Amino acid sequence: MAAQLNRDYAIGLARAFAGAILFGLPLLMTMEMWAIGLHIAPARLLLFLLFNFAVLVVLSRFGGFERTATLTEDVLDALAAQAVGMIASIAILALFGLLRLDLPFDAALGQVAIQCVPASFGAMIARKQLGSGEGDEDESLAHRSAGYAGQLFLMLTGALFFAFNVAPTEEMILIAYKMSAGHALALVLASLVLLHILVFTVGLAGQEAGPEGAAPLRLFLVFTVPGYAIALLVSLYVLWTFGSLDGQDSFTIARIVVVLGFPAATGAAIARLVV
C-alpha cells in the first residue's frame, strides 16, 4: 500500500512539473516578465505571492495534482505546487541564460518569484489537464456541487490566470490610450455578453447549468455581473502589482482595467474547462 501511494505521488509530481512548464513557458519566454521580475516592488511581489498561495490552497480542493480531504492536505498540496513552480522556473530561466552567477540575488529572486506564479498554477491543475481521466466523474460531481461561492472562486482563478498572462505587455496600456470613452463602454458590454454566452449558452464542456426555472435576467445578475466584477478587480490588482497603473490618471486607469478585464472575463467564463 505504501509503495503504491509513493508511486501515485511520484506520478502526481511528474505531472505537476509537466503542467508547470506547459502553463509557465509562454511567460518564461516573455521579455516584459523578465523586466518585471527585476524591478517589481518587493512588498507588492510578496503580497501577490501570498494571494497566489491562498488561491492555490482553495484550488487544491477543486483540482489539485493530488486528491485531498483536509485543509492541511490542501496547504501541503499548495506548498508542493509552489515549490514545483519555482524549481521549474529556475530550470527554464537558467537554461535560457537569464539566471547567471553575476546577477544580483534580489534580481534573480524577483525573476523566479514572479515566474513561479503561472508555473505553480499549471502544477496545481496538472491532474485535471494531464491525468488519465480516472475519477473524472467524481470530480465533475464535486465541481457541480461546489455551490455559489465555489463557482465564483473558479471564475476568480480563470480571471487571474488569463489576466496574468497578458497584463505584463505594453499593449494593454497602448490599447487603453487609443480607446475613447465610447470604446471603453462598448468593451464593457462586450465582456459581459461574452462571459454570459460562454457560461450559459454555447454548451462548452463543464458549462454551468443555471438553477432550474431561473430567468435569464436572474442568471445575468447573479452569475454574470459578479463574475465580471471579479474579473475587473483581479485586473486592477494584477496591474497594480506590476506597477502598470503608477502615475496614471483615474480615467486612464479605468480604461486599462477595462481592457485587461476583457481577457480576464473570458478566463472567468471558461475556468471550468481548465480547472
XYZ file of C-alpha atoms in Angstrom:
275
model
C 0.000 0.000 0.000
C 2.772 2.444 0.959
C 4.660 1.647 -2.243
C 1.536 2.327 -4.306
C 0.924 5.624 -2.518
C 4.519 6.691 -3.119
C 4.220 5.723 -6.766
C 0.999 7.685 -7.174
C 2.578 10.732 -5.520
C 5.637 10.492 -7.775
C 3.356 10.361 -10.826
C 1.479 13.372 -9.469
C 4.723 15.311 -9.073
C 5.819 14.394 -12.598
C 2.501 15.679 -13.935
C 2.899 18.798 -11.812
C 6.275 19.563 -13.395
C 4.798 18.998 -16.850
C 1.889 21.311 -16.028
C 4.227 23.957 -14.619
C 6.271 24.016 -17.817
C 3.197 23.899 -20.047
C 1.462 26.836 -18.353
C 4.570 28.813 -17.416
C 6.570 28.597 -20.646
C 4.842 31.430 -22.569
C 5.643 33.930 -19.805
C 9.084 32.445 -19.195
C 9.843 33.498 -22.780
C 8.315 36.992 -22.464
C 10.670 39.968 -22.204
C 8.239 42.089 -20.185
C 8.134 39.408 -17.489
C 11.930 39.415 -17.231
C 11.856 43.194 -16.704
C 9.051 42.994 -14.125
C 10.981 40.373 -12.189
C 13.950 42.731 -11.997
C 12.084 45.894 -10.984
C 8.869 44.889 -9.180
C 8.400 46.382 -5.713
C 9.284 43.676 -3.151
C 6.263 44.427 -0.945
C 3.857 44.115 -3.886
C 5.512 40.897 -5.023
C 5.323 39.359 -1.547
C 1.664 40.325 -1.206
C 0.887 38.812 -4.597
C 2.730 35.586 -3.748
C 0.677 35.284 -0.555
C -2.511 35.890 -2.533
C -1.449 33.299 -5.112
C -0.719 30.773 -2.351
C -4.170 31.318 -0.822
C -5.726 30.726 -4.246
C -3.692 27.522 -4.638
C -4.877 26.239 -1.257
C -8.529 26.584 -2.233
C -7.872 25.412 -5.790
C -6.368 22.205 -4.393
C -9.841 21.155 -3.272
C -11.233 21.598 -6.801
C -8.452 20.089 -8.883
C -5.069 19.677 -7.222
C -2.379 17.404 -8.579
C -3.173 15.033 -5.691
C -6.574 14.263 -4.162
C -7.009 15.967 -0.792
C -9.547 15.645 2.000
C -8.448 18.137 4.687
C -7.241 21.728 4.912
C -3.803 20.506 5.978
C -3.545 18.399 2.839
C -4.671 21.367 0.753
C -1.934 23.540 2.289
C 0.689 20.842 1.657
C -0.633 20.473 -1.899
C -0.284 24.226 -2.441
C 3.232 24.243 -0.978
C 4.207 21.407 -3.305
C 2.737 23.240 -6.317
C 4.562 26.431 -5.322
C 7.840 24.516 -4.964
C 7.361 22.758 -8.297
C 6.607 26.081 -9.980
C 9.737 27.641 -8.503
C 12.017 24.736 -9.442
C 10.615 24.614 -12.977
C 11.066 28.388 -13.342
C 14.659 28.254 -12.095
C 15.467 25.420 -14.500
C 13.971 27.106 -17.568
C 15.359 30.576 -16.811
C 18.808 29.094 -16.233
C 18.535 27.104 -19.458
C 17.734 30.334 -21.327
C 20.750 32.062 -19.779
C 18.589 34.520 -17.836
C 19.808 33.385 -14.416
C 23.554 33.981 -14.192
C 26.070 33.858 -11.371
C 26.787 37.576 -11.778
C 23.107 38.503 -11.381
C 22.333 40.146 -8.000
C 20.470 37.828 -5.660
C 17.435 40.116 -5.277
C 17.082 40.421 -9.059
C 17.316 36.652 -9.539
C 14.830 36.074 -6.723
C 12.381 38.559 -8.240
C 12.543 36.871 -11.631
C 11.960 33.411 -10.197
C 9.226 34.554 -7.793
C 7.125 36.301 -10.445
C 7.551 33.474 -12.951
C 6.577 30.775 -10.483
C 3.013 32.134 -10.245
C 1.724 30.753 -13.591
C 4.002 27.726 -13.228
C 2.507 26.877 -9.823
C -0.980 27.248 -11.280
C -0.070 24.767 -14.005
C 1.393 22.398 -11.431
C -1.780 22.530 -9.361
C -4.193 21.677 -12.168
C -1.924 19.158 -13.892
C -4.012 16.162 -12.779
C -7.106 17.595 -14.467
C -5.299 18.549 -17.676
C -2.705 15.785 -17.981
C -4.212 12.930 -15.987
C -5.529 9.695 -17.424
C -9.133 10.658 -16.708
C -9.665 8.274 -13.799
C -12.122 9.654 -11.299
C -13.274 12.442 -13.623
C -16.901 11.587 -12.978
C -16.476 12.004 -9.223
C -14.548 15.219 -9.713
C -17.193 16.599 -12.077
C -19.820 15.878 -9.442
C -17.736 17.710 -6.856
C -17.430 20.670 -9.227
C -21.178 20.777 -9.865
C -21.957 20.706 -6.154
C -19.354 23.337 -5.272
C -22.064 25.897 -4.587
C -22.326 29.547 -5.491
C -19.175 30.604 -3.653
C -17.214 27.812 -5.304
C -18.405 28.866 -8.747
C -17.331 32.454 -8.110
C -13.954 31.211 -6.877
C -13.413 29.253 -10.078
C -14.231 32.419 -12.005
C -11.570 34.203 -9.963
C -8.927 31.586 -10.786
C -9.696 31.749 -14.502
C -9.648 35.544 -14.490
C -6.368 35.597 -12.552
C -4.604 33.223 -14.910
C -5.744 34.946 -18.116
C -5.098 38.441 -16.737
C -1.636 37.476 -15.520
C -0.688 36.186 -18.960
C -1.341 39.465 -20.778
C -1.026 42.127 -18.065
C 2.792 42.456 -18.383
C 2.578 43.504 -22.043
C 2.732 47.150 -23.064
C -0.141 46.551 -25.474
C -2.638 46.729 -22.585
C -1.691 50.354 -21.937
C -1.377 51.192 -25.642
C -4.881 49.881 -26.390
C -6.264 51.867 -23.468
C -4.703 55.100 -24.780
C -6.209 54.508 -28.233
C -9.711 53.937 -26.861
C -12.345 56.610 -26.352
C -14.947 56.542 -23.588
C -17.379 55.042 -26.106
C -14.940 52.262 -26.944
C -14.478 51.516 -23.241
C -18.233 51.291 -22.664
C -18.646 49.035 -25.697
C -15.867 46.773 -24.398
C -17.594 46.508 -21.005
C -20.819 45.432 -22.689
C -18.971 43.005 -24.972
C -17.186 41.470 -21.980
C -20.473 40.961 -20.135
C -22.172 39.417 -23.157
C -19.239 37.139 -23.933
C -18.968 35.950 -20.342
C -22.686 35.179 -20.183
C -22.714 33.366 -23.525
C -19.674 31.239 -22.701
C -21.009 30.278 -19.281
C -24.644 29.536 -20.060
C -25.278 29.329 -23.785
C -22.821 27.652 -26.135
C -22.515 24.256 -24.455
C -18.821 24.153 -23.553
C -17.543 21.221 -21.515
C -18.091 21.920 -17.822
C -20.530 24.703 -18.654
C -22.782 25.823 -15.839
C -26.405 24.780 -15.727
C -28.355 27.591 -14.163
C -30.801 26.931 -11.336
C -33.862 25.166 -12.648
C -36.507 27.644 -13.697
C -34.225 30.636 -13.260
C -34.997 33.551 -15.544
C -32.228 34.723 -17.913
C -32.166 38.119 -16.201
C -31.636 36.489 -12.804
C -28.772 34.381 -14.170
C -27.233 37.511 -15.636
C -27.473 39.436 -12.354
C -26.453 36.565 -10.051
C -23.650 34.980 -12.079
C -22.538 37.152 -14.997
C -22.358 40.542 -13.287
C -20.487 39.256 -10.199
C -18.188 37.261 -12.488
C -17.311 40.370 -14.469
C -16.842 42.380 -11.270
C -14.370 39.727 -10.112
C -12.563 39.931 -13.458
C -12.227 43.723 -13.111
C -10.978 43.505 -9.517
C -8.433 40.850 -10.469
C -7.310 43.006 -13.399
C -6.922 46.053 -11.156
C -4.912 44.089 -8.609
C -2.586 42.472 -11.163
C -1.933 45.807 -12.899
C -1.207 47.464 -9.546
C 1.182 44.654 -8.624
C 3.101 45.112 -11.870
C 3.224 48.901 -11.421
C 1.315 49.474 -14.661
C -1.017 51.981 -13.017
C 1.625 54.116 -11.329
C 1.406 57.756 -12.406
C -1.783 57.250 -14.441
C -4.878 59.415 -14.035
C -8.189 57.888 -12.953
C -9.729 57.828 -16.440
C -6.691 56.093 -17.930
C -6.640 53.559 -15.085
C -10.314 52.781 -15.722
C -9.639 52.203 -19.420
C -6.614 49.978 -18.767
C -8.609 47.883 -16.297
C -11.465 47.537 -18.779
C -9.018 46.427 -21.483
C -7.479 43.758 -19.254
C -10.952 42.899 -17.978
C -11.859 41.557 -21.420
C -9.415 38.587 -21.385
C -9.955 38.246 -17.627
C -13.710 37.868 -18.169
C -13.029 35.281 -20.861
C -10.829 33.396 -18.404
C -13.554 33.586 -15.759
C -16.068 32.186 -18.220
C -14.021 29.170 -19.295
C -12.345 28.459 -15.939
C -14.067 25.085 -15.668
C -12.504 23.968 -18.942
C -9.106 24.477 -17.301
C -9.825 23.680 -13.653
